[in-house]
PDB file of C-alpha atoms in Angstrom:
ATOM      1  CA  UNK A 137     172.049 -38.006 173.585  1.00  0.00           C
ATOM      2  CA  UNK A 138     171.536 -38.301 169.832  1.00  0.00           C
ATOM      3  CA  UNK A 139     174.030 -41.169 169.690  1.00  0.00           C
ATOM      4  CA  UNK A 140     172.173 -43.077 172.415  1.00  0.00           C
ATOM      5  CA  UNK A 141     168.871 -42.449 170.662  1.00  0.00           C
ATOM      6  CA  UNK A 142     170.326 -43.683 167.376  1.00  0.00           C
ATOM      7  CA  UNK A 143     171.538 -46.914 168.992  1.00  0.00           C
ATOM      8  CA  UNK A 144     168.159 -47.430 170.603  1.00  0.00           C
ATOM      9  CA  UNK A 145     166.456 -46.908 167.232  1.00  0.00           C
ATOM     10  CA  UNK A 146     168.724 -49.454 165.535  1.00  0.00           C
ATOM     11  CA  UNK A 147     167.998 -51.880 168.353  1.00  0.00           C
ATOM     12  CA  UNK A 148     164.270 -51.434 167.768  1.00  0.00           C
ATOM     13  CA  UNK A 149     164.721 -51.950 164.045  1.00  0.00           C
ATOM     14  CA  UNK A 150     166.711 -55.112 164.747  1.00  0.00           C
ATOM     15  CA  UNK A 151     163.943 -56.383 166.988  1.00  0.00           C
ATOM     16  CA  UNK A 152     161.362 -55.679 164.318  1.00  0.00           C
ATOM     17  CA  UNK A 153     163.269 -57.581 161.640  1.00  0.00           C
ATOM     18  CA  UNK A 154     163.905 -60.445 164.059  1.00  0.00           C
ATOM     19  CA  UNK A 155     160.160 -60.876 164.567  1.00  0.00           C
ATOM     20  CA  UNK A 156     159.630 -60.590 160.802  1.00  0.00           C
ATOM     21  CA  UNK A 157     162.269 -63.198 159.925  1.00  0.00           C
ATOM     22  CA  UNK A 158     159.901 -66.228 159.857  1.00  0.00           C
ATOM     23  CA  UNK A 159     157.491 -64.423 157.511  1.00  0.00           C
ATOM     24  CA  UNK A 160     160.355 -63.116 155.359  1.00  0.00           C
ATOM     25  CA  UNK A 161     161.821 -66.632 155.155  1.00  0.00           C
ATOM     26  CA  UNK A 162     158.488 -68.143 154.066  1.00  0.00           C
ATOM     27  CA  UNK A 163     157.937 -65.406 151.449  1.00  0.00           C
ATOM     28  CA  UNK A 164     161.474 -65.767 150.116  1.00  0.00           C
ATOM     29  CA  UNK A 165     161.469 -69.571 149.897  1.00  0.00           C
ATOM     30  CA  UNK A 166     157.916 -70.279 148.777  1.00  0.00           C
ATOM     31  CA  UNK A 167     156.975 -67.168 146.744  1.00  0.00           C
ATOM     32  CA  UNK A 168     159.901 -65.008 145.634  1.00  0.00           C
ATOM     33  CA  UNK A 169     162.329 -67.860 144.860  1.00  0.00           C
ATOM     34  CA  UNK A 170     159.820 -69.865 142.747  1.00  0.00           C
ATOM     35  CA  UNK A 171     158.902 -66.707 140.794  1.00  0.00           C
ATOM     36  CA  UNK A 172     162.568 -65.970 140.057  1.00  0.00           C
ATOM     37  CA  UNK A 173     163.172 -69.629 139.150  1.00  0.00           C
ATOM     38  CA  UNK A 174     160.181 -69.603 136.779  1.00  0.00           C
ATOM     39  CA  UNK A 175     161.545 -66.476 135.078  1.00  0.00           C
ATOM     40  CA  UNK A 176     164.924 -68.236 134.761  1.00  0.00           C
ATOM     41  CA  UNK A 177     163.287 -71.342 133.255  1.00  0.00           C
ATOM     42  CA  UNK A 178     161.311 -69.287 130.724  1.00  0.00           C
ATOM     43  CA  UNK A 179     164.554 -68.356 128.932  1.00  0.00           C
ATOM     44  CA  UNK A 180     165.834 -71.948 128.746  1.00  0.00           C
ATOM     45  CA  UNK A 181     165.034 -75.297 127.247  1.00  0.00           C
ATOM     46  CA  UNK A 182     164.829 -77.438 130.355  1.00  0.00           C
ATOM     47  CA  UNK A 183     165.175 -81.185 130.831  1.00  0.00           C
ATOM     48  CA  UNK A 184     164.457 -82.140 134.447  1.00  0.00           C
ATOM     49  CA  UNK A 185     164.108 -85.917 134.054  1.00  0.00           C
ATOM     50  CA  UNK A 186     167.144 -88.154 133.741  1.00  0.00           C
ATOM     51  CA  UNK A 187     169.550 -85.440 134.877  1.00  0.00           C
ATOM     52  CA  UNK A 188     168.774 -81.739 134.830  1.00  0.00           C
ATOM     53  CA  UNK A 189     169.963 -79.700 131.850  1.00  0.00           C
ATOM     54  CA  UNK A 190     169.422 -76.046 131.001  1.00  0.00           C
ATOM     55  CA  UNK A 191     169.955 -74.848 127.450  1.00  0.00           C
ATOM     56  CA  UNK A 192     169.711 -71.055 127.146  1.00  0.00           C
ATOM     57  CA  UNK A 193     167.275 -70.086 124.359  1.00  0.00           C
ATOM     58  CA  UNK A 194     166.792 -66.346 124.955  1.00  0.00           C
ATOM     59  CA  UNK A 195     163.326 -65.242 123.893  1.00  0.00           C
ATOM     60  CA  UNK A 196     162.684 -68.296 121.701  1.00  0.00           C
ATOM     61  CA  UNK A 197     160.059 -69.636 124.125  1.00  0.00           C
ATOM     62  CA  UNK A 198     158.141 -66.357 123.956  1.00  0.00           C
ATOM     63  CA  UNK A 199     158.363 -66.247 120.153  1.00  0.00           C
ATOM     64  CA  UNK A 200     157.069 -69.812 120.005  1.00  0.00           C
ATOM     65  CA  UNK A 201     154.244 -68.792 122.327  1.00  0.00           C
ATOM     66  CA  UNK A 202     153.012 -66.269 119.754  1.00  0.00           C
ATOM     67  CA  UNK A 203     152.888 -68.974 117.068  1.00  0.00           C
ATOM     68  CA  UNK A 204     151.335 -71.797 119.137  1.00  0.00           C
ATOM     69  CA  UNK A 205     147.783 -72.485 117.900  1.00  0.00           C
ATOM     70  CA  UNK A 206     146.823 -74.427 121.024  1.00  0.00           C
ATOM     71  CA  UNK A 207     148.007 -71.528 123.172  1.00  0.00           C
ATOM     72  CA  UNK A 208     145.749 -69.180 121.189  1.00  0.00           C
ATOM     73  CA  UNK A 209     142.780 -71.530 121.652  1.00  0.00           C
ATOM     74  CA  UNK A 210     143.501 -71.833 125.379  1.00  0.00           C
ATOM     75  CA  UNK A 211     143.771 -68.056 125.775  1.00  0.00           C
ATOM     76  CA  UNK A 212     140.529 -67.489 123.871  1.00  0.00           C
ATOM     77  CA  UNK A 213     138.702 -70.098 125.984  1.00  0.00           C
ATOM     78  CA  UNK A 214     140.051 -68.508 129.151  1.00  0.00           C
ATOM     79  CA  UNK A 215     139.039 -64.994 128.049  1.00  0.00           C
ATOM     80  CA  UNK A 216     135.498 -66.195 127.206  1.00  0.00           C
ATOM     81  CA  UNK A 217     135.303 -67.855 130.590  1.00  0.00           C
ATOM     82  CA  UNK A 218     136.492 -64.708 132.404  1.00  0.00           C
ATOM     83  CA  UNK A 219     134.212 -62.327 130.480  1.00  0.00           C
ATOM     84  CA  UNK A 220     131.105 -64.387 131.285  1.00  0.00           C
ATOM     85  CA  UNK A 221     131.832 -65.771 134.767  1.00  0.00           C
ATOM     86  CA  UNK A 222     133.202 -62.655 136.517  1.00  0.00           C
ATOM     87  CA  UNK A 223     130.205 -60.348 135.794  1.00  0.00           C
ATOM     88  CA  UNK A 224     127.697 -63.169 136.379  1.00  0.00           C
ATOM     89  CA  UNK A 225     129.126 -64.269 139.727  1.00  0.00           C
ATOM     90  CA  UNK A 226     129.508 -60.649 140.872  1.00  0.00           C
ATOM     91  CA  UNK A 227     125.909 -59.777 139.986  1.00  0.00           C
ATOM     92  CA  UNK A 228     124.548 -62.982 141.528  1.00  0.00           C
ATOM     93  CA  UNK A 229     126.564 -62.396 144.713  1.00  0.00           C
ATOM     94  CA  UNK A 230     125.201 -58.840 144.994  1.00  0.00           C
ATOM     95  CA  UNK A 231     121.600 -59.968 144.446  1.00  0.00           C
ATOM     96  CA  UNK A 232     121.902 -62.776 147.010  1.00  0.00           C
ATOM     97  CA  UNK A 233     123.491 -60.439 149.566  1.00  0.00           C
ATOM     98  CA  UNK A 234     120.831 -57.768 149.047  1.00  0.00           C
ATOM     99  CA  UNK A 235     118.102 -60.410 149.448  1.00  0.00           C
ATOM    100  CA  UNK A 236     119.571 -61.705 152.700  1.00  0.00           C
ATOM    101  CA  UNK A 237     120.080 -58.160 153.978  1.00  0.00           C
ATOM    102  CA  UNK A 238     116.408 -57.301 153.426  1.00  0.00           C
ATOM    103  CA  UNK A 239     115.403 -58.943 156.720  1.00  0.00           C
ATOM    104  CA  UNK A 240     113.271 -61.751 155.273  1.00  0.00           C
ATOM    105  CA  UNK A 241     112.010 -64.674 157.338  1.00  0.00           C
ATOM    106  CA  UNK A 242     114.453 -67.573 157.648  1.00  0.00           C
ATOM    107  CA  UNK A 243     117.418 -65.332 156.850  1.00  0.00           C
ATOM    108  CA  UNK A 244     119.914 -67.393 158.893  1.00  0.00           C
ATOM    109  CA  UNK A 245     118.747 -70.631 157.270  1.00  0.00           C
ATOM    110  CA  UNK A 246     119.192 -69.230 153.749  1.00  0.00           C
ATOM    111  CA  UNK A 247     122.629 -67.868 154.644  1.00  0.00           C
ATOM    112  CA  UNK A 248     123.726 -71.416 155.506  1.00  0.00           C
ATOM    113  CA  UNK A 249     122.106 -72.913 152.390  1.00  0.00           C
ATOM    114  CA  UNK A 250     123.609 -70.308 150.055  1.00  0.00           C
ATOM    115  CA  UNK A 251     127.073 -70.735 151.543  1.00  0.00           C
ATOM    116  CA  UNK A 252     127.160 -74.548 151.321  1.00  0.00           C
ATOM    117  CA  UNK A 253     128.705 -74.718 147.791  1.00  0.00           C
ATOM    118  CA  UNK A 254     131.706 -72.738 149.049  1.00  0.00           C
ATOM    119  CA  UNK A 255     132.380 -75.334 151.756  1.00  0.00           C
ATOM    120  CA  UNK A 256     132.444 -78.207 149.267  1.00  0.00           C
ATOM    121  CA  UNK A 257     135.659 -79.311 147.566  1.00  0.00           C
ATOM    122  CA  UNK A 258     136.052 -78.091 144.000  1.00  0.00           C
ATOM    123  CA  UNK A 259     136.865 -81.610 142.814  1.00  0.00           C
ATOM    124  CA  UNK A 260     133.766 -83.039 144.495  1.00  0.00           C
ATOM    125  CA  UNK A 261     131.557 -80.323 142.993  1.00  0.00           C
ATOM    126  CA  UNK A 262     132.989 -81.046 139.567  1.00  0.00           C
ATOM    127  CA  UNK A 263     132.263 -84.769 139.892  1.00  0.00           C
ATOM    128  CA  UNK A 264     128.698 -84.032 141.036  1.00  0.00           C
ATOM    129  CA  UNK A 265     128.096 -81.749 138.072  1.00  0.00           C
ATOM    130  CA  UNK A 266     129.669 -84.284 135.692  1.00  0.00           C
ATOM    131  CA  UNK A 267     127.106 -86.816 136.934  1.00  0.00           C
ATOM    132  CA  UNK A 268     124.334 -84.260 136.431  1.00  0.00           C
ATOM    133  CA  UNK A 269     125.572 -83.471 132.890  1.00  0.00           C
ATOM    134  CA  UNK A 270     126.070 -87.139 132.025  1.00  0.00           C
ATOM    135  CA  UNK A 271     123.800 -88.676 129.372  1.00  0.00           C
ATOM    136  CA  UNK A 272     122.235 -90.791 132.130  1.00  0.00           C
ATOM    137  CA  UNK A 273     122.466 -88.010 134.691  1.00  0.00           C
ATOM    138  CA  UNK A 274     119.953 -85.868 136.547  1.00  0.00           C
ATOM    139  CA  UNK A 275     119.468 -83.181 133.876  1.00  0.00           C
ATOM    140  CA  UNK A 276     118.635 -85.631 131.091  1.00  0.00           C
ATOM    141  CA  UNK A 277     116.327 -87.560 133.426  1.00  0.00           C
ATOM    142  CA  UNK A 278     114.459 -84.345 134.249  1.00  0.00           C
ATOM    143  CA  UNK A 279     114.217 -83.567 130.540  1.00  0.00           C
ATOM    144  CA  UNK A 280     112.879 -87.070 129.931  1.00  0.00           C
ATOM    145  CA  UNK A 281     110.197 -86.579 132.600  1.00  0.00           C
ATOM    146  CA  UNK A 282     108.754 -83.647 130.637  1.00  0.00           C
ATOM    147  CA  UNK A 283     109.044 -85.405 127.284  1.00  0.00           C
ATOM    148  CA  UNK A 284     112.224 -83.744 126.004  1.00  0.00           C
ATOM    149  CA  UNK A 285     115.206 -85.653 124.574  1.00  0.00           C
ATOM    150  CA  UNK A 286     118.473 -85.940 126.469  1.00  0.00           C
ATOM    151  CA  UNK A 287     121.662 -84.211 125.410  1.00  0.00           C
ATOM    152  CA  UNK A 288     125.385 -84.959 125.484  1.00  0.00           C
ATOM    153  CA  UNK A 289     126.321 -81.977 127.679  1.00  0.00           C
ATOM    154  CA  UNK A 290     129.926 -82.995 128.270  1.00  0.00           C
ATOM    155  CA  UNK A 291     130.683 -84.346 124.785  1.00  0.00           C
ATOM    156  CA  UNK A 292     129.467 -81.328 122.797  1.00  0.00           C
ATOM    157  CA  UNK A 293     132.284 -78.768 122.201  1.00  0.00           C
ATOM    158  CA  UNK A 294     129.727 -75.944 122.035  1.00  0.00           C
ATOM    159  CA  UNK A 295     128.300 -76.777 125.472  1.00  0.00           C
ATOM    160  CA  UNK A 296     131.238 -78.163 127.500  1.00  0.00           C
ATOM    161  CA  UNK A 297     132.759 -74.792 128.487  1.00  0.00           C
ATOM    162  CA  UNK A 298     129.378 -73.144 129.299  1.00  0.00           C
ATOM    163  CA  UNK A 299     128.644 -76.169 131.497  1.00  0.00           C
ATOM    164  CA  UNK A 300     131.801 -75.425 133.499  1.00  0.00           C
ATOM    165  CA  UNK A 301     130.832 -71.740 133.620  1.00  0.00           C
ATOM    166  CA  UNK A 302     127.429 -72.529 135.139  1.00  0.00           C
ATOM    167  CA  UNK A 303     129.014 -74.739 137.774  1.00  0.00           C
ATOM    168  CA  UNK A 304     131.595 -72.123 138.760  1.00  0.00           C
ATOM    169  CA  UNK A 305     129.105 -69.255 138.902  1.00  0.00           C
ATOM    170  CA  UNK A 306     126.922 -71.341 141.211  1.00  0.00           C
ATOM    171  CA  UNK A 307     129.836 -72.395 143.442  1.00  0.00           C
ATOM    172  CA  UNK A 308     131.796 -69.116 143.720  1.00  0.00           C
ATOM    173  CA  UNK A 309     128.988 -66.537 144.043  1.00  0.00           C
ATOM    174  CA  UNK A 310     128.218 -67.499 147.699  1.00  0.00           C
ATOM    175  CA  UNK A 311     131.765 -66.635 148.784  1.00  0.00           C
ATOM    176  CA  UNK A 312     131.521 -63.148 147.305  1.00  0.00           C
ATOM    177  CA  UNK A 313     127.977 -62.899 148.692  1.00  0.00           C
ATOM    178  CA  UNK A 314     129.375 -62.989 152.234  1.00  0.00           C
ATOM    179  CA  UNK A 315     131.736 -60.122 151.400  1.00  0.00           C
ATOM    180  CA  UNK A 316     128.876 -58.067 149.985  1.00  0.00           C
ATOM    181  CA  UNK A 317     126.680 -58.928 152.952  1.00  0.00           C
ATOM    182  CA  UNK A 318     129.276 -57.648 155.420  1.00  0.00           C
ATOM    183  CA  UNK A 319     129.628 -54.443 153.389  1.00  0.00           C
ATOM    184  CA  UNK A 320     125.851 -53.942 153.187  1.00  0.00           C
ATOM    185  CA  UNK A 321     125.550 -54.118 156.960  1.00  0.00           C
ATOM    186  CA  UNK A 322     128.161 -51.356 157.289  1.00  0.00           C
ATOM    187  CA  UNK A 323     126.140 -48.849 155.226  1.00  0.00           C
ATOM    188  CA  UNK A 324     124.587 -46.322 157.674  1.00  0.00           C
ATOM    189  CA  UNK A 325     120.793 -46.379 157.975  1.00  0.00           C
ATOM    190  CA  UNK A 326     120.807 -42.573 157.867  1.00  0.00           C
ATOM    191  CA  UNK A 327     121.761 -42.690 154.183  1.00  0.00           C
ATOM    192  CA  UNK A 328     118.652 -44.737 153.360  1.00  0.00           C
ATOM    193  CA  UNK A 329     116.507 -42.528 155.583  1.00  0.00           C
ATOM    194  CA  UNK A 330     117.706 -39.443 153.713  1.00  0.00           C
ATOM    195  CA  UNK A 331     116.932 -41.126 150.378  1.00  0.00           C
ATOM    196  CA  UNK A 332     113.465 -42.068 151.641  1.00  0.00           C
ATOM    197  CA  UNK A 333     112.770 -38.477 152.682  1.00  0.00           C
ATOM    198  CA  UNK A 334     113.754 -37.377 149.177  1.00  0.00           C
ATOM    199  CA  UNK A 335     111.091 -39.747 147.794  1.00  0.00           C
ATOM    200  CA  UNK A 336     113.333 -42.569 146.545  1.00  0.00           C
ATOM    201  CA  UNK A 337     111.662 -45.938 146.032  1.00  0.00           C
ATOM    202  CA  UNK A 338     113.257 -49.366 146.618  1.00  0.00           C
ATOM    203  CA  UNK A 339     115.017 -49.583 143.239  1.00  0.00           C
ATOM    204  CA  UNK A 340     116.234 -45.984 143.367  1.00  0.00           C
ATOM    205  CA  UNK A 341     117.704 -46.542 146.822  1.00  0.00           C
ATOM    206  CA  UNK A 342     119.413 -49.704 145.586  1.00  0.00           C
ATOM    207  CA  UNK A 343     120.829 -48.129 142.412  1.00  0.00           C
ATOM    208  CA  UNK A 344     121.737 -44.666 143.705  1.00  0.00           C
ATOM    209  CA  UNK A 345     122.653 -45.490 147.314  1.00  0.00           C
ATOM    210  CA  UNK A 346     123.579 -49.158 147.733  1.00  0.00           C
ATOM    211  CA  UNK A 347     125.565 -49.702 144.527  1.00  0.00           C
ATOM    212  CA  UNK A 348     127.760 -46.553 144.890  1.00  0.00           C
ATOM    213  CA  UNK A 349     128.420 -47.371 148.551  1.00  0.00           C
ATOM    214  CA  UNK A 350     129.581 -50.837 147.523  1.00  0.00           C
ATOM    215  CA  UNK A 351     131.901 -49.636 144.765  1.00  0.00           C
ATOM    216  CA  UNK A 352     135.182 -50.367 146.646  1.00  0.00           C
ATOM    217  CA  UNK A 353     133.886 -53.839 147.583  1.00  0.00           C
ATOM    218  CA  UNK A 354     132.775 -54.496 144.004  1.00  0.00           C
ATOM    219  CA  UNK A 355     136.247 -53.548 142.803  1.00  0.00           C
ATOM    220  CA  UNK A 356     137.769 -56.061 145.226  1.00  0.00           C
ATOM    221  CA  UNK A 357     135.294 -58.781 144.214  1.00  0.00           C
ATOM    222  CA  UNK A 358     135.968 -58.234 140.502  1.00  0.00           C
ATOM    223  CA  UNK A 359     139.753 -58.305 140.993  1.00  0.00           C
ATOM    224  CA  UNK A 360     139.553 -61.530 143.007  1.00  0.00           C
ATOM    225  CA  UNK A 361     137.213 -62.947 140.373  1.00  0.00           C
ATOM    226  CA  UNK A 362     139.624 -62.059 137.573  1.00  0.00           C
ATOM    227  CA  UNK A 363     142.552 -63.701 139.330  1.00  0.00           C
ATOM    228  CA  UNK A 364     140.554 -66.845 140.100  1.00  0.00           C
ATOM    229  CA  UNK A 365     138.945 -67.281 136.686  1.00  0.00           C
ATOM    230  CA  UNK A 366     142.155 -66.725 134.724  1.00  0.00           C
ATOM    231  CA  UNK A 367     143.644 -69.602 136.749  1.00  0.00           C
ATOM    232  CA  UNK A 368     140.902 -72.123 135.923  1.00  0.00           C
ATOM    233  CA  UNK A 369     142.427 -75.588 136.010  1.00  0.00           C
ATOM    234  CA  UNK A 370     140.887 -78.300 138.207  1.00  0.00           C
ATOM    235  CA  UNK A 371     137.358 -78.241 136.770  1.00  0.00           C
ATOM    236  CA  UNK A 372     138.642 -78.243 133.204  1.00  0.00           C
ATOM    237  CA  UNK A 373     141.129 -81.014 134.015  1.00  0.00           C
ATOM    238  CA  UNK A 374     138.491 -83.255 135.626  1.00  0.00           C
ATOM    239  CA  UNK A 375     135.841 -82.576 132.962  1.00  0.00           C
ATOM    240  CA  UNK A 376     138.198 -83.450 130.110  1.00  0.00           C
ATOM    241  CA  UNK A 377     140.410 -85.998 131.940  1.00  0.00           C
ATOM    242  CA  UNK A 378     143.349 -83.682 131.377  1.00  0.00           C
ATOM    243  CA  UNK A 379     142.972 -83.375 127.601  1.00  0.00           C
ATOM    244  CA  UNK A 380     141.110 -80.054 127.361  1.00  0.00           C
ATOM    245  CA  UNK A 381     138.500 -81.693 125.139  1.00  0.00           C
ATOM    246  CA  UNK A 382     136.200 -82.221 123.471  1.00  0.00           C
ATOM    247  CA  UNK A 383     137.984 -80.616 120.538  1.00  0.00           C
ATOM    248  CA  UNK A 384     139.992 -78.282 122.860  1.00  0.00           C
ATOM    249  CA  UNK A 385     136.749 -76.607 123.986  1.00  0.00           C
ATOM    250  CA  UNK A 386     137.688 -76.755 127.694  1.00  0.00           C
ATOM    251  CA  UNK A 387     141.404 -76.147 127.197  1.00  0.00           C
ATOM    252  CA  UNK A 388     142.556 -73.270 129.426  1.00  0.00           C
ATOM    253  CA  UNK A 389     145.935 -71.591 129.748  1.00  0.00           C
ATOM    254  CA  UNK A 390     146.751 -73.176 133.114  1.00  0.00           C
ATOM    255  CA  UNK A 391     145.738 -76.626 131.850  1.00  0.00           C
ATOM    256  CA  UNK A 392     147.991 -76.132 128.817  1.00  0.00           C
ATOM    257  CA  UNK A 393     150.848 -75.046 131.114  1.00  0.00           C
ATOM    258  CA  UNK A 394     150.361 -78.289 133.045  1.00  0.00           C
ATOM    259  CA  UNK A 395     150.410 -80.353 129.842  1.00  0.00           C
ATOM    260  CA  UNK A 396     153.634 -78.777 128.591  1.00  0.00           C
ATOM    261  CA  UNK A 397     155.300 -78.877 132.014  1.00  0.00           C
ATOM    262  CA  UNK A 398     154.527 -82.458 133.055  1.00  0.00           C
ATOM    263  CA  UNK A 399     153.360 -84.409 129.994  1.00  0.00           C
ATOM    264  CA  UNK A 400     155.845 -83.331 127.329  1.00  0.00           C
ATOM    265  CA  UNK A 401     159.577 -83.834 127.760  1.00  0.00           C
ATOM    266  CA  UNK A 402     161.842 -80.819 127.306  1.00  0.00           C
ATOM    267  CA  UNK A 403     159.059 -78.207 127.391  1.00  0.00           C
ATOM    268  CA  UNK A 404     159.274 -77.119 131.037  1.00  0.00           C
ATOM    269  CA  UNK A 405     160.911 -73.843 129.971  1.00  0.00           C
ATOM    270  CA  UNK A 406     158.166 -73.217 127.425  1.00  0.00           C
ATOM    271  CA  UNK A 407     155.547 -73.910 130.104  1.00  0.00           C
ATOM    272  CA  UNK A 408     157.268 -71.400 132.399  1.00  0.00           C
ATOM    273  CA  UNK A 409     157.194 -68.796 129.620  1.00  0.00           C
ATOM    274  CA  UNK A 410     153.469 -69.444 129.145  1.00  0.00           C
ATOM    275  CA  UNK A 411     152.847 -69.126 132.903  1.00  0.00           C
ATOM    276  CA  UNK A 412     154.777 -65.855 132.940  1.00  0.00           C
ATOM    277  CA  UNK A 413     152.682 -64.586 130.033  1.00  0.00           C
ATOM    278  CA  UNK A 414     149.496 -65.497 131.916  1.00  0.00           C
ATOM    279  CA  UNK A 415     150.752 -63.596 134.966  1.00  0.00           C
ATOM    280  CA  UNK A 416     151.267 -60.509 132.802  1.00  0.00           C
ATOM    281  CA  UNK A 417     147.748 -60.877 131.337  1.00  0.00           C
ATOM    282  CA  UNK A 418     146.261 -61.085 134.845  1.00  0.00           C
ATOM    283  CA  UNK A 419     148.270 -58.047 135.938  1.00  0.00           C
ATOM    284  CA  UNK A 420     147.116 -56.075 132.890  1.00  0.00           C
ATOM    285  CA  UNK A 421     143.463 -57.067 133.427  1.00  0.00           C
ATOM    286  CA  UNK A 422     143.668 -56.056 137.102  1.00  0.00           C
ATOM    287  CA  UNK A 423     145.227 -52.680 136.274  1.00  0.00           C
ATOM    288  CA  UNK A 424     142.584 -52.008 133.617  1.00  0.00           C
ATOM    289  CA  UNK A 425     139.812 -52.909 136.051  1.00  0.00           C
ATOM    290  CA  UNK A 426     141.220 -50.542 138.674  1.00  0.00           C
ATOM    291  CA  UNK A 427     141.476 -47.757 136.112  1.00  0.00           C
ATOM    292  CA  UNK A 428     137.928 -48.198 134.800  1.00  0.00           C
ATOM    293  CA  UNK A 429     136.468 -48.399 138.308  1.00  0.00           C
ATOM    294  CA  UNK A 430     138.437 -45.261 139.275  1.00  0.00           C
ATOM    295  CA  UNK A 431     139.219 -46.945 142.561  1.00  0.00           C
ATOM    296  CA  UNK A 432     141.927 -44.436 143.394  1.00  0.00           C
ATOM    297  CA  UNK A 433     139.320 -41.697 143.720  1.00  0.00           C
ATOM    298  CA  UNK A 434     137.456 -43.562 146.454  1.00  0.00           C
ATOM    299  CA  UNK A 435     140.109 -43.233 149.134  1.00  0.00           C
TER     300      UNK A 435
END
């Protein structure tokens, strides 16, 4: 009897893996294999054009990474971007969701309007904002209408990165707003009724009831924000035409990886090492966020 049961169990396991094979194949070919190949490249000097060649360099690429001034600038720009954009887009998403959840008139209309930036292509949004920031663009024209001088928003190194930050906060907050909105609608009304009986006003209910109830969702939103902002590439590439300018002010780590991988010959291995370092930074930032939010105590 046990032998028959064992065969039946193995048959079930075989069926399960058979159904999983397409997903396993996709994961292996398009995720696991590229990761392993990138790790392999990071320890080599690679020449892919004109005949592939792999020259083993050990940890030389990682040592060079520590001494690369442009890599330090790119990392600092990326960290500034993350530190400002992630809290701002999270707070804005929460405020927008709480506003829509308050039952105001025209709620469905505002949901559509708020969500529109998320439906628009990132490249198109970037081009629109470049026109707005242009010296002959909308912002300078509005400034001229009230008697103020125009400004070179894209050409000033002190303003170029904040300009990208503003655009990304505006375009990404609506996506996280929908996540917050779904979570807000799952909070039981009895919790708010109990708070009201205890004499809590609107702000007290929001701070002591709504925010704690949304803590797991906030943790998810922040983690997704960290991953997305550390990988900033397309907006910076379009703004600077691939250079990371002006004066390296919009140079990010992913843009620098692209430059080393596809614009400089023989530096594909170094680019892979830089990409691997960025992955470790993202992993560390995510782990720190989980620890500080004490997410493990919520389940």
